[in-house]
CSV table of C-alpha atoms in Angstrom, one decimal:
chain,number,residue,atom,x,y,z
F,237,UNK,CA,85.0,173.8,111.2
F,238,UNK,CA,87.5,170.9,112.1
F,239,UNK,CA,87.4,168.9,115.5
F,240,UNK,CA,91.2,167.6,116.5
F,241,UNK,CA,90.9,164.3,115.0
F,242,UNK,CA,91.7,166.1,111.6
F,243,UNK,CA,94.9,166.9,113.0
F,244,UNK,CA,95.7,163.7,114.0
F,245,UNK,CA,98.6,163.3,111.5
F,246,UNK,CA,101.5,165.9,112.9
F,247,UNK,CA,100.1,165.2,116.3
F,248,UNK,CA,102.5,162.2,116.7
F,249,UNK,CA,103.2,160.1,119.2
F,250,UNK,CA,106.8,161.0,121.4
F,251,UNK,CA,109.4,159.8,119.0
F,252,UNK,CA,112.4,157.4,120.7
F,253,UNK,CA,115.2,157.5,119.3
F,254,UNK,CA,118.2,154.9,120.1
F,255,UNK,CA,121.7,155.8,121.1
F,256,UNK,CA,122.8,153.5,117.7
F,257,UNK,CA,120.3,155.4,115.5
F,258,UNK,CA,122.1,159.1,115.9
F,259,UNK,CA,123.0,161.0,113.2
F,260,UNK,CA,126.9,161.7,112.9
F,261,UNK,CA,126.7,165.1,113.9
F,262,UNK,CA,129.5,167.9,113.4
F,263,UNK,CA,128.5,169.4,117.0
F,264,UNK,CA,129.1,172.9,115.2
F,265,UNK,CA,128.1,175.8,117.3
F,266,UNK,CA,125.6,178.2,116.4
F,267,UNK,CA,127.0,181.9,116.6
F,268,UNK,CA,124.6,184.5,116.9
F,269,UNK,CA,125.2,187.7,115.7
F,270,UNK,CA,124.0,190.9,116.2
F,271,UNK,CA,120.5,192.3,115.3
F,272,UNK,CA,120.5,193.4,111.5
F,273,UNK,CA,121.9,197.4,112.0
F,274,UNK,CA,119.8,198.7,109.7
F,275,UNK,CA,115.8,198.1,110.3
F,276,UNK,CA,114.8,196.1,107.3
F,277,UNK,CA,110.6,197.2,106.1
F,278,UNK,CA,108.0,194.7,106.2
F,279,UNK,CA,106.3,195.8,102.4
F,280,UNK,CA,102.9,193.9,101.7
F,281,UNK,CA,102.4,192.6,98.6
F,282,UNK,CA,99.3,190.4,98.9
F,283,UNK,CA,96.6,189.6,101.7
F,284,UNK,CA,93.2,187.8,101.9
F,285,UNK,CA,91.2,188.2,105.2
F,286,UNK,CA,88.8,185.3,104.1
F,287,UNK,CA,91.3,182.1,103.0
F,288,UNK,CA,94.2,180.4,105.0
F,289,UNK,CA,97.2,180.5,102.9
F,290,UNK,CA,100.8,178.6,102.6
F,291,UNK,CA,102.7,178.6,99.6
F,292,UNK,CA,104.3,181.4,97.3
F,293,UNK,CA,106.6,181.6,94.4
F,294,UNK,CA,107.7,185.0,92.6
F,295,UNK,CA,109.3,184.0,89.3
F,296,UNK,CA,111.5,185.7,86.4
F,297,UNK,CA,109.5,188.7,85.5
F,298,UNK,CA,108.1,189.2,88.6
F,299,UNK,CA,104.5,187.0,88.8
F,300,UNK,CA,103.4,186.1,92.0
F,301,UNK,CA,101.8,182.2,92.7
F,302,UNK,CA,100.0,181.5,96.0
F,303,UNK,CA,98.3,178.3,97.7
F,304,UNK,CA,95.8,177.7,100.0
F,305,UNK,CA,95.5,174.3,101.4
F,306,UNK,CA,91.9,172.5,101.8
F,307,UNK,CA,92.5,172.5,106.0
F,308,UNK,CA,89.1,173.9,106.9
F,309,UNK,CA,85.7,174.6,105.6
F,310,UNK,CA,86.6,177.8,104.4
F,311,UNK,CA,88.2,177.6,101.1
F,312,UNK,CA,88.0,178.3,97.6
F,313,UNK,CA,90.4,178.1,95.4
F,314,UNK,CA,93.8,176.5,95.8
F,315,UNK,CA,96.7,178.3,93.5
F,316,UNK,CA,96.1,181.3,92.1
F,317,UNK,CA,98.1,183.9,90.1
F,318,UNK,CA,98.4,187.3,92.2
F,319,UNK,CA,97.4,190.3,89.7
F,320,UNK,CA,96.6,194.0,90.8
F,321,UNK,CA,96.5,192.8,93.9
F,322,UNK,CA,93.6,190.2,93.3
F,323,UNK,CA,93.9,186.6,93.3
F,324,UNK,CA,92.7,184.7,89.4
F,325,UNK,CA,92.9,181.2,89.6
F,326,UNK,CA,95.7,179.0,88.0
F,327,UNK,CA,96.3,178.0,85.5
F,328,UNK,CA,92.4,177.5,85.3
F,329,UNK,CA,88.5,177.6,86.8
F,330,UNK,CA,88.8,173.8,86.2
F,331,UNK,CA,92.5,172.7,87.9
F,332,UNK,CA,90.3,174.9,91.3
F,333,UNK,CA,87.2,173.3,90.6
F,334,UNK,CA,87.4,170.5,93.4
F,335,UNK,CA,84.7,169.2,95.3
F,336,UNK,CA,84.5,166.8,98.5
F,337,UNK,CA,83.0,163.2,96.5
F,338,UNK,CA,84.5,164.6,93.0
F,339,UNK,CA,87.7,162.4,91.4
F,340,UNK,CA,91.1,164.5,92.2
F,341,UNK,CA,92.9,162.7,90.0
F,342,UNK,CA,93.1,165.9,87.3
F,343,UNK,CA,92.0,168.9,89.9
F,344,UNK,CA,94.2,169.8,92.8
F,345,UNK,CA,92.6,169.0,96.4
F,346,UNK,CA,94.5,170.4,98.9
F,347,UNK,CA,97.6,172.1,97.8
F,348,UNK,CA,100.6,172.3,100.4
F,349,UNK,CA,103.3,174.2,98.0
F,350,UNK,CA,104.2,175.9,95.0
F,351,UNK,CA,108.3,176.5,93.5
F,352,UNK,CA,109.1,178.5,90.9
F,353,UNK,CA,112.8,176.9,88.9
F,354,UNK,CA,115.3,178.5,87.0
F,355,UNK,CA,113.2,176.6,84.4
F,356,UNK,CA,110.2,178.5,83.6
F,357,UNK,CA,107.7,176.3,85.2
F,358,UNK,CA,105.5,176.2,88.1
F,359,UNK,CA,105.8,173.1,90.8
F,360,UNK,CA,102.7,173.0,92.3
F,361,UNK,CA,102.5,170.1,95.4
F,362,UNK,CA,99.5,168.9,95.4
F,363,UNK,CA,99.0,166.6,99.5
F,364,UNK,CA,95.2,166.0,98.8
F,365,UNK,CA,95.3,165.7,102.3
F,366,UNK,CA,92.5,167.4,103.3
F,367,UNK,CA,91.9,168.6,107.0
F,368,UNK,CA,95.1,167.2,107.1
F,369,UNK,CA,93.8,163.5,106.8
F,370,UNK,CA,94.3,160.2,104.7
F,371,UNK,CA,95.3,161.2,101.1
F,372,UNK,CA,91.9,160.9,99.5
F,373,UNK,CA,91.9,158.6,96.9
F,374,UNK,CA,94.8,158.4,95.7
F,375,UNK,CA,95.7,161.9,94.6
F,376,UNK,CA,98.3,163.3,95.9
F,377,UNK,CA,100.7,164.7,93.0
F,378,UNK,CA,103.4,167.0,92.0
F,379,UNK,CA,102.3,169.3,88.8
F,380,UNK,CA,104.4,170.6,86.3
F,381,UNK,CA,102.7,174.8,84.8
F,382,UNK,CA,105.1,175.8,82.2
F,383,UNK,CA,104.6,179.9,82.7
F,384,UNK,CA,104.8,180.7,78.9
F,385,UNK,CA,102.1,179.0,78.0
F,386,UNK,CA,100.2,178.7,81.2
F,387,UNK,CA,99.1,174.8,80.9
F,388,UNK,CA,99.8,171.9,82.8
F,389,UNK,CA,102.8,169.9,81.1
F,390,UNK,CA,103.5,166.7,82.5
F,391,UNK,CA,101.0,165.5,86.0
F,392,UNK,CA,103.9,163.6,88.5
F,393,UNK,CA,102.4,160.2,90.6
F,394,UNK,CA,103.2,158.3,93.1
F,395,UNK,CA,103.2,155.1,93.7
F,396,UNK,CA,102.0,153.8,97.9
F,397,UNK,CA,105.2,152.4,98.2
F,398,UNK,CA,106.4,155.9,98.2
F,399,UNK,CA,103.9,158.4,98.9
F,400,UNK,CA,100.5,156.2,100.5
F,401,UNK,CA,97.9,157.8,102.0
F,402,UNK,CA,99.3,158.2,105.5
F,403,UNK,CA,102.1,160.2,103.8
F,404,UNK,CA,101.6,164.6,103.7
F,405,UNK,CA,103.8,165.6,100.5
F,406,UNK,CA,105.0,169.4,102.3
F,407,UNK,CA,107.8,171.2,100.1
F,408,UNK,CA,109.5,170.9,97.1
F,409,UNK,CA,112.4,172.0,95.4
F,410,UNK,CA,113.6,171.1,92.4
F,411,UNK,CA,117.2,170.6,90.5
F,412,UNK,CA,116.9,170.8,86.5
F,413,UNK,CA,120.3,170.3,85.3
F,414,UNK,CA,120.5,166.9,87.2
F,415,UNK,CA,117.0,166.3,86.6
F,416,UNK,CA,116.1,165.4,90.3
F,417,UNK,CA,113.0,167.0,92.4
F,418,UNK,CA,112.7,166.4,96.5
F,419,UNK,CA,109.9,166.4,98.3
F,420,UNK,CA,109.8,166.6,102.3
F,421,UNK,CA,107.1,164.0,104.2
F,422,UNK,CA,105.5,165.7,107.2
F,423,UNK,CA,103.6,163.1,108.3
F,424,UNK,CA,106.0,160.3,109.5
F,425,UNK,CA,108.6,162.1,108.1
F,426,UNK,CA,111.2,161.3,105.4
F,427,UNK,CA,112.5,162.7,102.1
F,428,UNK,CA,110.7,161.8,98.6
F,429,UNK,CA,113.1,162.0,95.7
F,430,UNK,CA,111.8,161.9,92.3
F,431,UNK,CA,113.6,161.4,89.3
F,432,UNK,CA,111.8,164.8,87.2
F,433,UNK,CA,112.3,162.7,83.9
F,434,UNK,CA,111.4,158.7,83.8
F,435,UNK,CA,109.2,159.8,86.4
F,436,UNK,CA,110.4,157.2,89.8
F,437,UNK,CA,110.3,158.1,92.9
F,438,UNK,CA,111.8,156.5,96.2
F,439,UNK,CA,111.1,157.4,99.6
F,440,UNK,CA,114.4,157.7,101.5
F,441,UNK,CA,115.1,158.4,105.5
F,442,UNK,CA,112.2,157.1,106.3
F,443,UNK,CA,113.9,155.7,110.0
F,444,UNK,CA,116.3,158.1,110.6
F,445,UNK,CA,116.2,160.6,113.6
F,446,UNK,CA,116.8,163.7,111.2
F,447,UNK,CA,113.5,163.9,109.8
F,448,UNK,CA,111.5,162.6,112.9
F,449,UNK,CA,110.5,166.0,115.4
F,450,UNK,CA,112.3,165.9,118.9
F,451,UNK,CA,110.0,164.7,121.1
F,452,UNK,CA,111.9,166.5,124.3
F,453,UNK,CA,111.5,169.8,122.4
F,454,UNK,CA,108.6,172.1,123.6
F,455,UNK,CA,107.7,173.6,120.8
F,456,UNK,CA,105.6,177.0,121.6
F,457,UNK,CA,104.8,179.8,119.5
F,458,UNK,CA,102.5,181.3,121.5
F,459,UNK,CA,104.7,181.1,124.4
F,460,UNK,CA,103.6,178.0,126.0
F,461,UNK,CA,103.9,174.3,124.7
F,462,UNK,CA,101.2,174.1,121.3
F,463,UNK,CA,98.5,171.3,122.2
F,464,UNK,CA,95.8,170.4,120.0
F,465,UNK,CA,92.9,169.7,121.0
F,466,UNK,CA,93.2,166.2,122.6
F,467,UNK,CA,95.9,167.6,124.4
F,468,UNK,CA,98.6,166.1,122.9
F,469,UNK,CA,101.5,168.3,121.8
F,470,UNK,CA,102.2,169.2,118.7
F,471,UNK,CA,104.5,167.1,116.3
F,472,UNK,CA,105.4,168.0,112.9
F,473,UNK,CA,108.8,165.8,111.0
F,474,UNK,CA,110.3,166.9,108.2
F,475,UNK,CA,109.1,170.1,106.4
F,476,UNK,CA,111.6,172.9,105.8
F,477,UNK,CA,113.5,171.5,102.6
F,478,UNK,CA,116.0,174.0,100.6
F,479,UNK,CA,118.8,173.0,97.7
F,480,UNK,CA,122.5,174.6,98.4
F,481,UNK,CA,123.2,176.9,96.1
F,482,UNK,CA,125.7,174.7,94.1
F,483,UNK,CA,122.3,171.8,94.5
F,484,UNK,CA,125.5,169.9,96.2
F,485,UNK,CA,123.7,169.7,99.3
F,486,UNK,CA,119.5,168.7,100.7
F,487,UNK,CA,119.4,171.0,103.9
F,488,UNK,CA,115.8,169.9,105.8
F,489,UNK,CA,114.6,169.9,109.5
F,490,UNK,CA,111.7,168.9,111.3
F,491,UNK,CA,108.8,172.1,112.0
F,492,UNK,CA,108.7,171.4,115.9
F,493,UNK,CA,112.6,171.4,116.7
F,494,UNK,CA,115.4,173.6,116.0
F,495,UNK,CA,117.9,171.0,114.5
F,496,UNK,CA,118.9,171.7,111.9
F,497,UNK,CA,120.6,168.7,108.8
F,498,UNK,CA,121.4,168.2,104.9
F,499,UNK,CA,122.7,165.0,102.8
F,500,UNK,CA,124.7,165.4,99.5
F,501,UNK,CA,122.5,164.9,96.6
F,502,UNK,CA,124.2,162.7,94.5
F,503,UNK,CA,123.7,159.9,97.2
F,504,UNK,CA,119.9,160.8,96.9
F,505,UNK,CA,120.3,160.5,93.2
F,506,UNK,CA,121.3,157.4,92.9
F,507,UNK,CA,118.3,154.7,93.3
F,508,UNK,CA,121.0,152.1,94.2
F,509,UNK,CA,122.4,153.3,97.0
F,510,UNK,CA,121.1,152.3,100.5
F,511,UNK,CA,118.9,153.5,103.1
F,512,UNK,CA,121.0,152.4,105.5
F,513,UNK,CA,124.0,154.3,103.6
F,514,UNK,CA,122.1,157.5,102.4
F,515,UNK,CA,121.0,157.9,106.8
F,516,UNK,CA,124.4,157.1,107.9
F,517,UNK,CA,125.3,160.0,105.6
F,518,UNK,CA,123.0,162.8,107.0
F,519,UNK,CA,124.9,165.8,109.1
F,520,UNK,CA,123.6,166.8,111.5
F,521,UNK,CA,124.8,170.8,111.8
F,522,UNK,CA,123.6,171.7,115.0
F,523,UNK,CA,120.9,173.9,116.2
F,524,UNK,CA,119.5,177.3,114.9
F,525,UNK,CA,115.2,178.0,115.9
F,526,UNK,CA,112.3,176.3,114.6
F,527,UNK,CA,111.1,177.6,111.1
F,528,UNK,CA,108.6,176.3,108.3
F,529,UNK,CA,110.1,176.3,105.1
F,530,UNK,CA,114.2,177.8,104.6
F,531,UNK,CA,115.6,179.2,101.1
F,532,UNK,CA,118.9,180.2,100.6
F,533,UNK,CA,120.2,182.9,98.8
F,534,UNK,CA,123.1,183.2,95.6
F,535,UNK,CA,125.6,183.6,98.2
F,536,UNK,CA,125.0,181.0,100.0
F,537,UNK,CA,123.0,182.0,103.3
F,538,UNK,CA,119.9,180.5,104.1
F,539,UNK,CA,116.6,181.8,105.8
F,540,UNK,CA,114.3,180.5,108.1
F,541,UNK,CA,111.2,182.2,109.7
F,542,UNK,CA,111.6,182.1,113.7
F,543,UNK,CA,108.3,181.3,114.7
F,544,UNK,CA,108.9,181.5,118.3
F,545,UNK,CA,109.9,185.0,117.9
F,546,UNK,CA,107.9,186.2,115.2
F,547,UNK,CA,111.0,186.8,113.4
F,548,UNK,CA,113.2,186.1,110.3
F,549,UNK,CA,116.5,184.5,110.7
F,550,UNK,CA,120.2,184.4,108.3
F,551,UNK,CA,122.5,181.9,108.7
F,552,UNK,CA,125.8,182.4,107.1
F,553,UNK,CA,127.6,180.1,104.8
F,554,UNK,CA,129.4,179.6,108.8
F,555,UNK,CA,126.7,179.2,110.1
F,556,UNK,CA,126.6,182.1,112.1
F,557,UNK,CA,122.7,183.0,112.7
F,558,UNK,CA,121.0,186.8,113.0
F,559,UNK,CA,118.1,188.3,113.1
F,560,UNK,CA,117.0,190.3,109.7
F,561,UNK,CA,113.1,191.9,111.2
F,562,UNK,CA,110.8,190.7,114.0
F,563,UNK,CA,107.4,191.8,114.1
F,564,UNK,CA,105.0,190.8,116.9
F,565,UNK,CA,101.9,191.8,114.8
F,566,UNK,CA,102.5,190.9,111.1
F,567,UNK,CA,105.3,187.6,111.3
F,568,UNK,CA,102.8,185.3,112.8
F,569,UNK,CA,104.1,182.3,111.2
F,570,UNK,CA,106.1,182.8,108.4
F,571,UNK,CA,105.3,180.0,106.5
F,572,UNK,CA,107.1,179.5,102.6
F,573,UNK,CA,109.4,181.6,100.8
F,574,UNK,CA,110.4,182.7,97.0
F,575,UNK,CA,113.0,185.3,95.9
F,576,UNK,CA,113.5,187.7,92.8
F,577,UNK,CA,116.0,188.1,90.7
F,578,UNK,CA,115.8,191.5,92.4
F,579,UNK,CA,116.5,190.7,95.4
F,580,UNK,CA,113.6,190.3,97.7
F,581,UNK,CA,112.7,188.1,99.8
F,582,UNK,CA,109.0,186.9,99.5
F,583,UNK,CA,107.2,185.3,102.2
F,584,UNK,CA,104.0,184.4,103.8
F,585,UNK,CA,102.4,184.4,106.9
F,586,UNK,CA,99.6,181.5,107.7
F,587,UNK,CA,99.1,182.0,111.2
F,588,UNK,CA,98.8,178.1,112.1
F,589,UNK,CA,99.0,178.3,115.5
F,590,UNK,CA,95.8,180.1,115.4
F,591,UNK,CA,93.8,177.6,114.0
F,592,UNK,CA,91.2,176.2,115.2
F,593,UNK,CA,92.6,173.1,116.0
F,594,UNK,CA,94.4,174.4,118.4
F,595,UNK,CA,91.9,177.2,120.9
F,596,UNK,CA,88.7,174.2,121.4
F,597,UNK,CA,87.6,175.1,118.2
F,598,UNK,CA,87.9,178.7,118.6
F,599,UNK,CA,89.7,180.5,115.3
F,600,UNK,CA,91.8,183.1,116.9
F,601,UNK,CA,93.2,184.4,113.7
F,602,UNK,CA,94.5,188.1,112.8
F,603,UNK,CA,93.3,188.3,109.8
F,604,UNK,CA,94.2,189.0,106.7
F,605,UNK,CA,96.5,186.5,106.1
F,606,UNK,CA,99.6,188.3,104.0
F,607,UNK,CA,101.9,188.1,101.9
F,608,UNK,CA,105.0,190.4,102.5
F,609,UNK,CA,108.5,191.1,100.8
F,610,UNK,CA,112.1,192.4,102.5
F,611,UNK,CA,114.7,193.7,100.4
F,612,UNK,CA,118.1,191.3,101.1
């Protein structure tokens, strides 16, 4: 069992942002719409009573993938394909055979997210931060897997200046047409921009308040501010990420406050653009709810998991927000999302707020960890 020091990367000191560095804001008023008129059913499609999961990806043909981060001592495989309700190591057992002490360059070490693109590939984000500690032996990477052959097609690695040992790569979105992927760093904060053709990468917005959790916000998924074993308030920086349907905007936000931001992807793709100009171009869309992941549907609706209310919300293109489902027993830290071709929103429940890091070393999990889906 990990002690509280293993959570130091997310238990950051309070962030003080000078007024001159404030993000330009539209000061959009978030309209809270009535709750969904018809009851929305949460259908369980997979459950694991042993291992904590975070990410989910549904591909064309309804193949279902789930990932497991190496956060606690109880850990086995990292990425699985769910077939007939059973988790099968993916793409094979070798990639899922890592043990501490081994070389992690060509094995999954601590996988944080999986993402299915529109071209038949599964993208795996290996943060390689065991127990949310420093990156293990420079083995953080993004792995691109061909779903037709179930073979690893490419491994993207990062220089220390982009994703060094203090960076925790969190979530990813891929734009195959433009040839770029975007990832968040949830430790120090920032957006990693990856040219998926050349393999070149850069990190931007590392000094922008838009990627830093608001020190004044009291993140309280259990009713009182969530604190780590040393008594410090949990602060998680840029985490959730989403591409607008037209891929013109990247939406992102810190996890432990309720602000939402966006930036034009054209600026991110221009590696000659200065970080200062990119920072000045970030748009503050206003306050919504705290969420881990986020995802757009084809109509431009953005879906959040409301961590402090055990709910799922929908934000319309005109920034109206409504709760579509709430469940205090099942929606325990809705984490990551994927939308299937037939219009189901798949979501995981990782129960992070019930981990021993926040409860004097005691697990408070309400097993199983699960994947649910709801019809949009």
